[in-house]
Structure formats: structure tokens, C-alpha cells
Short mmCIF file of C-alpha atoms and ligand atoms in Angstrom, two decimals:
data_model
loop_
_atom_site.label_atom_id
_atom_site.label_comp_id
_atom_site.label_asym_id
_atom_site.label_seq_id
_atom_site.Cartn_x
_atom_site.Cartn_y
_atom_site.Cartn_z
CA MET A 1 0.02 0.21 -0.10
CA PRO A 2 1.15 3.49 -0.87
CA VAL A 3 2.38 5.90 1.68
CA ALA A 4 1.34 9.44 1.29
CA LEU A 5 4.06 12.34 2.89
CA VAL A 6 1.83 15.00 3.64
CA ASN A 7 2.11 18.37 5.36
CA GLY A 8 5.35 18.66 4.23
CA ARG A 9 6.76 21.88 2.21
CA VAL A 10 7.95 20.03 -0.75
CA LEU A 11 11.06 21.28 -2.84
CA ARG A 12 9.60 21.16 -6.71
CA GLU A 13 11.07 23.29 -9.83
CA SER A 14 9.14 26.26 -8.64
CA GLY A 15 10.40 26.30 -4.88
CA PHE A 16 9.23 24.54 -1.96
CA VAL A 17 5.50 24.01 -2.37
CA GLU A 18 2.82 23.36 0.45
CA GLY A 19 -0.26 21.36 0.14
CA LEU A 20 1.15 18.21 -1.72
CA ALA A 21 1.04 14.52 -1.15
CA VAL A 22 4.25 12.60 -1.94
CA LEU A 23 3.12 9.17 -2.97
CA ILE A 24 5.87 6.89 -2.43
CA ASP A 25 5.48 2.33 -3.11
CA GLY A 26 8.06 -0.01 -4.02
CA GLY A 27 11.07 2.38 -3.46
CA ARG A 28 9.85 5.09 -6.21
CA ILE A 29 7.61 8.21 -5.97
CA LEU A 30 4.50 6.90 -7.16
CA ASP A 31 3.17 10.48 -8.11
CA VAL A 32 2.89 14.14 -6.11
CA VAL A 33 -0.62 15.12 -6.06
CA ALA A 34 -2.82 17.46 -4.00
CA ALA A 35 -3.29 16.69 -0.20
CA ASP A 36 -7.21 16.22 -1.12
CA ASP A 37 -6.56 14.31 -3.97
CA PRO A 38 -8.28 10.71 -3.77
CA ALA A 39 -5.25 8.77 -4.14
CA ALA A 40 -3.37 10.78 -1.49
CA LYS A 41 -6.68 9.98 0.93
CA ALA A 42 -6.60 6.24 0.34
CA ALA A 43 -2.68 6.21 1.15
CA ILE A 44 -1.25 5.70 4.39
CA HIS A 45 -0.58 8.81 5.96
CA HIS A 46 2.87 10.03 7.38
CA ASP A 47 2.93 13.40 8.63
CA LEU A 48 5.78 16.00 7.99
CA HIS A 49 4.89 18.70 10.77
CA GLY A 50 5.38 21.38 7.94
CA GLN A 51 8.97 20.62 7.58
CA LEU A 52 10.89 20.60 4.32
CA LEU A 53 10.88 17.46 2.34
CA LEU A 54 13.80 17.55 -0.31
CA PRO A 55 15.82 15.03 -2.50
CA GLY A 56 18.22 13.31 -0.88
CA PHE A 57 21.45 14.44 -0.68
CA ILE A 58 23.89 12.87 -3.22
CA ASP A 59 27.78 13.09 -2.13
CA THR A 60 30.74 12.04 -4.94
CA GLN A 61 33.04 12.27 -2.56
CA VAL A 62 33.13 10.26 0.57
CA ASN A 63 36.33 8.96 1.97
CA GLY A 64 35.16 7.75 5.25
CA GLY A 65 32.28 8.21 8.32
CA GLY A 66 31.40 6.50 11.00
CA GLY A 67 35.19 5.70 12.24
CA ILE A 68 36.12 4.07 8.96
CA LEU A 69 38.38 5.15 6.32
CA PHE A 70 37.24 3.18 3.35
CA ASN A 71 41.07 2.84 2.23
CA ASP A 72 41.67 0.75 5.54
CA ASP A 73 39.36 -2.03 4.57
CA PRO A 74 37.82 -1.73 1.26
CA SER A 75 34.57 -4.09 2.08
CA VAL A 76 30.74 -4.41 1.67
CA GLU A 77 30.26 -3.91 5.56
CA SER A 78 32.36 -0.58 5.27
CA ILE A 79 30.67 1.02 2.28
CA ARG A 80 27.76 0.06 4.29
CA ALA A 81 28.86 1.76 7.80
CA ILE A 82 29.81 4.78 5.69
CA GLY A 83 26.76 4.94 4.36
CA ARG A 84 24.97 4.76 7.27
CA ALA A 85 26.97 7.55 9.09
CA HIS A 86 26.31 9.73 6.18
CA GLN A 87 22.86 8.95 5.96
CA ARG A 88 21.99 10.87 9.53
CA PHE A 89 22.90 13.90 7.54
CA GLY A 90 20.63 13.52 4.84
CA THR A 91 23.00 11.80 2.40
CA THR A 92 21.10 8.94 0.26
CA GLY A 93 23.54 8.43 -2.54
CA PHE A 94 27.19 8.24 -2.28
CA LEU A 95 30.26 7.28 -3.91
CA PRO A 96 32.69 5.88 -1.33
CA THR A 97 35.93 7.44 -2.40
CA LEU A 98 39.40 5.78 -2.50
CA ILE A 99 42.48 8.14 -2.37
CA SER A 100 45.66 7.21 -3.91
CA ASP A 101 46.88 3.73 -2.98
CA ASP A 102 48.17 0.54 -4.73
CA LEU A 103 46.48 -0.87 -7.48
CA HIS A 104 45.36 -4.01 -5.66
CA VAL A 105 43.70 -1.85 -3.00
CA VAL A 106 42.38 -0.06 -6.26
CA GLU A 107 40.86 -3.54 -7.41
CA ASN A 108 39.83 -4.55 -3.81
CA ALA A 109 37.90 -1.27 -3.55
CA LEU A 110 36.13 -2.18 -6.62
CA ASN A 111 35.31 -5.36 -5.85
CA ALA A 112 33.73 -4.40 -2.86
CA VAL A 113 31.62 -1.46 -4.27
CA GLN A 114 30.55 -4.23 -6.92
CA ALA A 115 29.69 -6.49 -4.06
CA ALA A 116 27.58 -3.92 -2.35
CA ILE A 117 25.76 -2.76 -5.26
CA ARG A 118 24.59 -6.71 -5.62
CA ALA A 119 24.02 -7.09 -1.99
CA GLY A 120 21.72 -3.62 -2.15
CA VAL A 121 23.71 -1.75 0.54
CA PRO A 122 21.67 1.40 1.01
CA GLY A 123 22.70 4.29 -1.25
CA VAL A 124 25.82 3.16 -2.88
CA LEU A 125 25.81 4.59 -6.35
CA GLY A 126 29.27 3.67 -7.48
CA ILE A 127 32.91 4.45 -6.76
CA HIS A 128 35.02 7.56 -6.89
CA ILE A 129 38.88 6.49 -7.29
CA GLU A 130 40.79 9.64 -6.30
CA GLY A 131 44.16 9.13 -7.62
CA PRO A 132 46.90 7.45 -7.70
CA PHE A 133 47.10 9.02 -11.00
CA LEU A 134 47.85 12.38 -9.68
CA ASN A 135 50.55 15.27 -10.01
CA VAL A 136 53.01 14.93 -6.70
CA GLU A 137 53.36 18.94 -7.28
CA ARG A 138 49.63 18.92 -6.06
CA LYS A 139 49.42 15.91 -4.07
CA GLY A 140 47.73 17.38 -1.03
CA VAL A 141 47.36 14.84 1.85
CA HIS A 142 47.97 11.75 -0.96
CA ASP A 143 50.98 9.89 -0.04
CA ALA A 144 53.47 10.66 -2.86
CA THR A 145 55.06 7.11 -2.80
CA LYS A 146 51.32 5.64 -4.11
CA LEU A 147 51.19 7.71 -7.00
CA ARG A 148 51.81 6.25 -10.51
CA GLU A 149 51.20 6.15 -14.38
CA LEU A 150 47.79 5.44 -15.56
CA ASP A 151 48.94 2.28 -17.87
CA GLU A 152 46.83 -0.49 -19.34
CA THR A 153 46.70 -2.91 -16.66
CA ALA A 154 45.03 0.29 -14.78
CA LEU A 155 42.78 1.23 -17.77
CA LYS A 156 41.36 -2.23 -17.84
CA LEU A 157 40.72 -2.03 -13.98
CA LEU A 158 39.11 1.45 -13.87
CA THR A 159 36.92 0.38 -16.50
CA SER A 160 35.78 -2.94 -14.98
CA LEU A 161 32.83 -1.86 -12.76
CA GLN A 162 29.45 -3.20 -13.75
CA GLY A 163 25.72 -1.57 -12.54
CA GLY A 164 27.20 1.74 -10.84
CA ARG A 165 29.17 4.80 -11.72
CA THR A 166 32.87 4.85 -11.89
CA LEU A 167 34.61 8.38 -11.15
CA ILE A 168 37.80 8.57 -11.54
CA THR A 169 40.10 12.09 -10.61
CA LEU A 170 43.10 12.20 -12.41
CA ALA A 171 45.60 15.06 -13.22
CA PRO A 172 45.24 15.39 -17.00
CA GLU A 173 48.93 16.33 -17.58
CA MET A 174 49.83 13.08 -16.03
CA THR A 175 48.28 10.87 -18.98
CA THR A 176 47.32 11.25 -22.45
CA PRO A 177 44.34 12.69 -24.11
CA ARG A 178 43.74 9.25 -25.56
CA ILE A 179 43.98 7.77 -22.29
CA ILE A 180 41.04 10.12 -21.35
CA ARG A 181 39.17 9.23 -24.59
CA LYS A 182 39.59 5.45 -23.45
CA LEU A 183 38.07 6.06 -20.22
CA THR A 184 35.21 8.37 -21.39
CA ASP A 185 34.06 6.20 -24.12
CA ALA A 186 33.96 2.83 -22.01
CA GLY A 187 31.72 5.34 -19.61
CA VAL A 188 34.01 6.25 -17.06
CA ILE A 189 33.77 9.72 -15.35
CA VAL A 190 36.68 11.91 -15.48
CA SER A 191 37.61 14.63 -12.96
CA ALA A 192 40.58 16.75 -12.92
CA GLY A 193 42.20 17.06 -9.53
CA HIS A 194 45.34 17.10 -7.62
CA SER A 195 46.85 18.47 -11.19
CA ASN A 196 48.99 21.19 -12.25
CA ALA A 197 47.98 21.47 -15.62
CA THR A 198 48.03 24.40 -17.82
CA TYR A 199 45.01 25.82 -19.45
CA ALA A 200 46.08 24.24 -22.91
CA GLU A 201 45.93 20.66 -21.17
CA ILE A 202 42.69 21.01 -19.48
CA LYS A 203 41.37 21.86 -22.73
CA ALA A 204 42.83 19.30 -24.79
CA ALA A 205 41.27 16.70 -22.00
CA LEU A 206 37.91 18.64 -22.14
CA ASP A 207 37.60 17.87 -25.70
CA GLN A 208 38.10 13.92 -24.87
CA GLY A 209 35.27 13.95 -22.36
CA LEU A 210 36.64 15.53 -19.14
CA ARG A 211 33.55 15.96 -17.19
CA GLY A 212 34.23 17.76 -14.06
CA PHE A 213 36.95 19.42 -11.50
CA THR A 214 37.79 17.58 -8.09
CA HIS A 215 37.25 20.10 -5.37
CA LEU A 216 37.68 23.20 -7.00
CA PHE A 217 40.54 25.50 -6.03
CA ASN A 218 42.18 22.84 -3.85
CA ALA A 219 45.10 21.10 -4.81
CA MET A 220 45.55 22.26 -8.65
CA SER A 221 46.99 25.03 -10.61
CA GLN A 222 45.16 28.59 -9.58
CA LEU A 223 44.30 31.07 -12.19
CA THR A 224 46.91 33.65 -12.44
CA GLY A 225 47.41 36.83 -14.80
CA ARG A 226 49.43 34.89 -17.37
CA GLU A 227 47.97 31.28 -17.10
CA PRO A 228 44.54 30.57 -15.97
CA GLY A 229 45.60 27.04 -14.93
CA VAL A 230 43.23 24.51 -13.81
CA VAL A 231 40.99 27.02 -12.02
CA GLY A 232 40.70 29.36 -14.84
CA ALA A 233 39.89 26.32 -17.54
CA ALA A 234 37.19 25.07 -14.91
CA LEU A 235 35.69 28.58 -14.59
CA ASP A 236 35.95 29.43 -18.47
CA ASP A 237 34.07 26.02 -19.18
CA GLN A 238 30.42 26.46 -19.41
CA ASP A 239 29.58 22.59 -19.47
CA SER A 240 31.69 20.66 -16.74
CA TRP A 241 30.83 20.56 -13.31
CA CYS A 242 32.79 21.47 -10.33
CA GLY A 243 32.66 19.82 -6.83
CA ILE A 244 33.41 22.43 -3.88
CA ILE A 245 33.76 21.86 -0.43
CA LEU A 246 32.03 23.88 1.42
CA ASP A 247 33.08 24.07 4.97
CA GLY A 248 33.90 27.87 5.17
CA LEU A 249 37.53 26.38 5.48
CA HIS A 250 39.05 24.79 2.21
CA VAL A 251 37.88 27.70 0.37
CA ASP A 252 36.96 31.32 1.00
CA PRO A 253 33.30 32.16 0.68
CA VAL A 254 34.50 35.18 -1.55
CA VAL A 255 36.14 33.01 -4.15
CA LEU A 256 33.42 31.01 -4.24
CA LYS A 257 31.14 33.60 -4.82
CA ILE A 258 33.16 34.63 -7.62
CA ALA A 259 33.28 31.34 -9.08
CA LEU A 260 29.65 30.90 -9.28
CA ARG A 261 29.07 34.21 -10.92
CA SER A 262 31.53 32.83 -14.07
CA LYS A 263 29.36 29.51 -15.09
CA PRO A 264 26.09 28.23 -14.80
CA HIS A 265 24.85 27.32 -11.17
CA ASP A 266 23.76 24.18 -11.87
CA ARG A 267 27.66 23.29 -12.63
CA PHE A 268 28.46 23.14 -9.23
CA MET A 269 27.90 20.47 -6.73
CA LEU A 270 28.71 20.12 -3.12
CA VAL A 271 30.78 17.38 -1.70
CA THR A 272 32.13 16.59 1.64
CA ASP A 273 35.20 15.07 1.21
CA ALA A 274 34.67 13.58 4.36
CA MET A 275 36.94 11.63 6.73
CA PRO A 276 36.17 9.06 9.30
CA SER A 277 35.59 11.56 12.09
CA VAL A 278 32.11 12.37 10.23
CA GLY A 279 29.52 10.95 12.20
CA ILE A 280 31.25 9.94 15.46
CA ASP A 281 32.97 12.14 18.45
CA GLY A 282 36.63 11.21 17.99
CA ASP A 283 39.13 14.11 17.64
CA GLU A 284 41.65 12.11 15.65
CA PHE A 285 42.10 9.09 13.16
CA MET A 286 44.56 7.66 11.11
CA LEU A 287 45.30 8.24 7.59
CA GLN A 288 47.64 5.74 5.66
CA GLY A 289 49.77 5.65 8.73
CA ARG A 290 49.45 9.25 9.67
CA ARG A 291 47.73 10.77 12.49
CA ILE A 292 45.06 12.99 11.48
CA THR A 293 43.85 15.70 14.04
CA VAL A 294 40.39 16.95 14.27
CA ARG A 295 41.02 20.99 15.54
CA ASP A 296 38.29 23.38 14.68
CA GLY A 297 36.62 21.69 12.07
CA LYS A 298 39.69 21.18 10.68
CA CYS A 299 41.27 17.73 9.69
CA LEU A 300 44.98 18.09 9.75
CA ASP A 301 48.08 15.94 9.39
CA GLU A 302 51.19 16.45 11.00
CA THR A 303 52.55 19.17 8.89
CA GLY A 304 49.11 21.31 9.02
CA THR A 305 47.94 20.28 5.52
CA LEU A 306 43.90 19.67 5.23
CA ALA A 307 43.57 16.06 4.95
CA GLY A 308 40.03 15.87 3.78
CA SER A 309 37.12 17.62 5.94
CA ASN A 310 34.89 16.70 8.78
CA LEU A 311 31.98 17.95 6.60
CA ASN A 312 28.70 16.56 6.30
CA MET A 313 25.94 16.94 3.52
CA ALA A 314 23.57 18.80 5.61
CA ALA A 315 26.00 21.31 6.74
CA ALA A 316 27.00 21.78 3.21
CA VAL A 317 24.06 22.73 2.13
CA ALA A 318 23.44 24.93 5.15
CA ASN A 319 26.77 26.58 4.70
CA ALA A 320 25.81 27.24 0.74
CA ALA A 321 22.65 29.32 1.88
CA GLN A 322 24.55 31.22 4.51
CA LEU A 323 28.08 31.80 3.22
CA LEU A 324 27.22 32.09 -0.08
CA GLY A 325 23.72 33.91 0.07
CA ILE A 326 22.06 31.72 -2.08
CA ASP A 327 18.56 30.76 -1.52
CA LEU A 328 17.97 27.47 0.21
CA ALA A 329 16.20 26.01 -2.32
CA GLN A 330 18.91 26.57 -5.20
CA ALA A 331 21.67 25.20 -1.93
CA VAL A 332 19.76 21.93 -1.80
CA ARG A 333 19.80 21.59 -5.88
CA MET A 334 24.15 21.65 -5.15
CA ALA A 335 23.63 18.43 -3.04
CA THR A 336 20.64 17.03 -5.32
CA GLU A 337 20.19 17.71 -8.77
CA TYR A 338 23.46 18.99 -9.83
CA PRO A 339 25.59 15.95 -8.86
CA ALA A 340 22.65 13.78 -9.84
CA THR A 341 23.12 15.37 -13.39
CA PHE A 342 27.06 15.01 -13.42
CA LEU A 343 26.56 11.19 -12.77
CA GLY A 344 24.05 10.91 -15.53
CA LEU A 345 21.48 9.99 -12.96
CA GLU A 346 19.05 12.58 -13.25
CA HIS A 347 16.14 11.05 -14.40
CA GLU A 348 15.99 8.73 -11.63
CA PHE A 349 17.65 10.67 -8.37
CA GLY A 350 17.63 14.57 -7.41
CA ARG A 351 14.47 15.55 -7.51
CA ILE A 352 10.92 14.81 -6.30
CA GLU A 353 8.85 13.96 -9.38
CA ARG A 354 6.56 10.88 -10.33
CA GLY A 355 8.90 7.94 -11.15
CA TYR A 356 12.08 9.06 -9.31
CA ARG A 357 13.51 7.06 -6.56
CA ALA A 358 11.84 7.50 -3.15
CA SER A 359 15.25 8.64 -1.90
CA LEU A 360 14.78 11.89 0.52
CA VAL A 361 15.28 13.95 3.24
CA LEU A 362 12.77 15.35 5.79
CA ALA A 363 14.65 18.44 7.41
CA ASP A 364 13.92 21.70 9.16
CA ASP A 365 14.80 25.19 7.97
CA ASP A 366 18.32 25.00 9.62
CA MET A 367 19.09 21.84 7.88
CA ASN A 368 18.83 19.62 10.97
CA VAL A 369 17.82 16.27 9.47
CA LEU A 370 14.83 14.62 10.99
CA GLU A 371 14.08 11.49 8.75
CA THR A 372 15.52 10.17 5.80
CA TRP A 373 14.21 7.46 3.13
CA ILE A 374 16.48 5.45 1.09
CA ASP A 375 14.54 3.77 -1.93
CA GLY A 376 11.38 4.07 0.09
CA GLN A 377 12.77 2.75 3.18
CA PRO A 378 12.61 5.34 6.10
CA ALA A 379 14.91 5.76 9.15
CA GLN A 380 14.14 7.64 12.19
CA LEU A 381 16.77 9.84 13.12
CA THR A 382 17.99 11.19 15.90
CA PRO A 383 17.96 14.91 15.20
CA THR A 384 21.59 16.16 14.86
CA ARG A 385 22.59 19.60 14.44
CA PRO A 386 25.15 20.14 11.50
CA THR A 387 27.69 21.51 13.69
CA THR A 388 30.62 20.80 11.02
CA GLY A 389 32.62 23.69 9.66
CA ALA A 390 31.94 27.16 9.72
CA ARG A 391 28.60 27.00 11.79
ZN1 ZN B 401 41.69 15.36 -2.96
#
């Protein structure tokens, strides 16, 4: 029997709309109708008490959560635990993200994601392999000894996942346009990151299907007077997507406001780049043998380099509204519709429309997450404040 989610403010194309019933059944949104529609009356009512009903958040960059780092134990159970930790903050779709590691770890991670998809682990949409095909000059917290060339063996591995999305972050200047074309032809989504590329090198990669930029501004060549760099190329190109870590720490909000003016808003998506500390109270964790301390919302290694973030998606959305001064509906779309489109999943995810997956979030106006559904399966939550980052 269908469930009618009633008495909420539902995010639609036009903004937040009251007086609707969202009918869900069998993991899908059956329909969105007026609250007094006979179909709504016939369904089991679930009262949303005037709160905001949003599409579930989609995070394309999640290294860990709930005390677990994906690299440490690329397994179905890790993916499940990371997903559960982030679901509390409204994430209903995610790509477990592997940072630079040996190829056998990449293989284990792909196998784990494949198995998780087959086992129906809630929310897993594929994998993000960030490195090891990166530029050591922009390595950030990645282990320099893991960085390597993208050869035929790696190519075969990277194109092997079935039934989910594969996102690869690579430094275009460390490979060739021909390899990038082979990846994109095989359906892999390629994003530039940890890159020292010139504008011309990025243009050549865009011509071969480069689709995105990983954590725009962080770990890449910057926009300068005579060389636009990766940042300049990302902002100049009007079609590609930019992931942004909106914790108020990774990039100054003023810089992001300028970026938002330079290309269509729907080309920006919020990511967490979350580390194991998200969803637990601990203030340190290990990253490939290095101790990372969480201080004032920052994850820092011994040298003071930012090591991912302590951000969650609900906080990222709240920060987008607060720090960038954009309206809440638009901020939510940066965590829902836009990443769904980046992943080529815009016909199933990211909107509250008939036929879409019933992956939803109920939140209050401050983005405290109250309830979530993944494929129609509800999870009651203890209200959690999105206290991370600049909030
Ligand atoms: Zn990174």
C-alpha cells in the first residue's frame, strides 16, 4: 500500500510548495498530487509536520565516516557503515572514495563496491577513485609513494565496474588525451584534480570528455594573470561540473561567490570529502599511517595540510545558503539535482517527481535532518545538528 507524505514543504522546480502529497511505493515516487487528491486519501498518511521534504543528498566524494576510512578496509561492511554514518546527515546516495593507493587496493575497492551494489547496500551509487594518477606537485595529503602512471593494466581495472558509476579523479597532464578518451568511451566519468595542468592541457582533456573538476581551487594550479591554470579552465568551460567543499575552510566564500558568477549555477555540486571523523565524536584518526587531528572543524596532518574534511552534506547545504547567500532551494539543488546530473542519474535521482527513486530527506529550516528514506525505506533519526565547518 502506498504511503502519502503529507503536510510538508516539498522542493519542486518552482521552490518549496505546500499542500502536496508525495506518494511512495515500491522504492519509487508514485506521484506528487494535491493533498486532497483521492489517491492521497487512500494511502497511509505520514505527517511531515510542516518541515522541508527534499530529494536525498548525493555526495560524490566520501572517504569515510562513522570511524571508518574506505582505504583501510574496502569491504561491503565498510561501505554500509560509511553510508549509515552519512545518512544521519541526509545523504541517500554516495560514491565511496578511495584516495591514492596501490593498484591491488583499487581492485579490492572496485570489488567491494560491485558486491555492495549487488547486495543492495543502501545508497551506494558507484565508486570514486581519487588517484593514484595525480601530480606529486599538487598531491595535498595523498601519499607521494603511491602515485603512478595510468597504464593499460590500470585502464582495464578502472573500466571494470558493472552496474554503478565510476568516477576517476586524475591529473590530465600525467596521462594522455588518448587514455582520457578511452576512459570516457568506456563510460567512466573523468574529473581533473590534484593537477598542475595548464589551461591548454585541460582544454585538450575537455575535448576528450573530461567532465568535472575535483574540489575546485584545492590542490590544483590557480588562476593567474598569464596562465589560467586548472581553476581558470574550470571556470571558463561552461559545461563541466565543479565539486566544492563548502566547510568555510577549504575555500574562502568570497572566492566561491566569484566562481558561481562565472558559469551556470547548476554546474556546481557540494561534496563533503569526508573523513572517518564524520558521524562520531572522536578528534583524531589514522590516514595511511599518519595521525590526523580534527581541530576547529579542520582535519590536519602533522604538517598542517588539510586532510579531507569533517563536513557532512546537511552542513554543506546550510553553509551554501549562509556563506554564499543563495536561497535554500538552490543550495539544496547543489546537493541533489546537480550531482545527479553530473553522474548521469538525473532521470532517477535528485528531484521529487513521479517515477523518481523515493530517496528523500526531511529537514527543518536550519538543515537539521529529521528523517530520511532510501528507495522508500524510512530511517527515523535522532535529530542531529549539522555542527561542522563554519557553523
Ligand atoms: Zn583530494
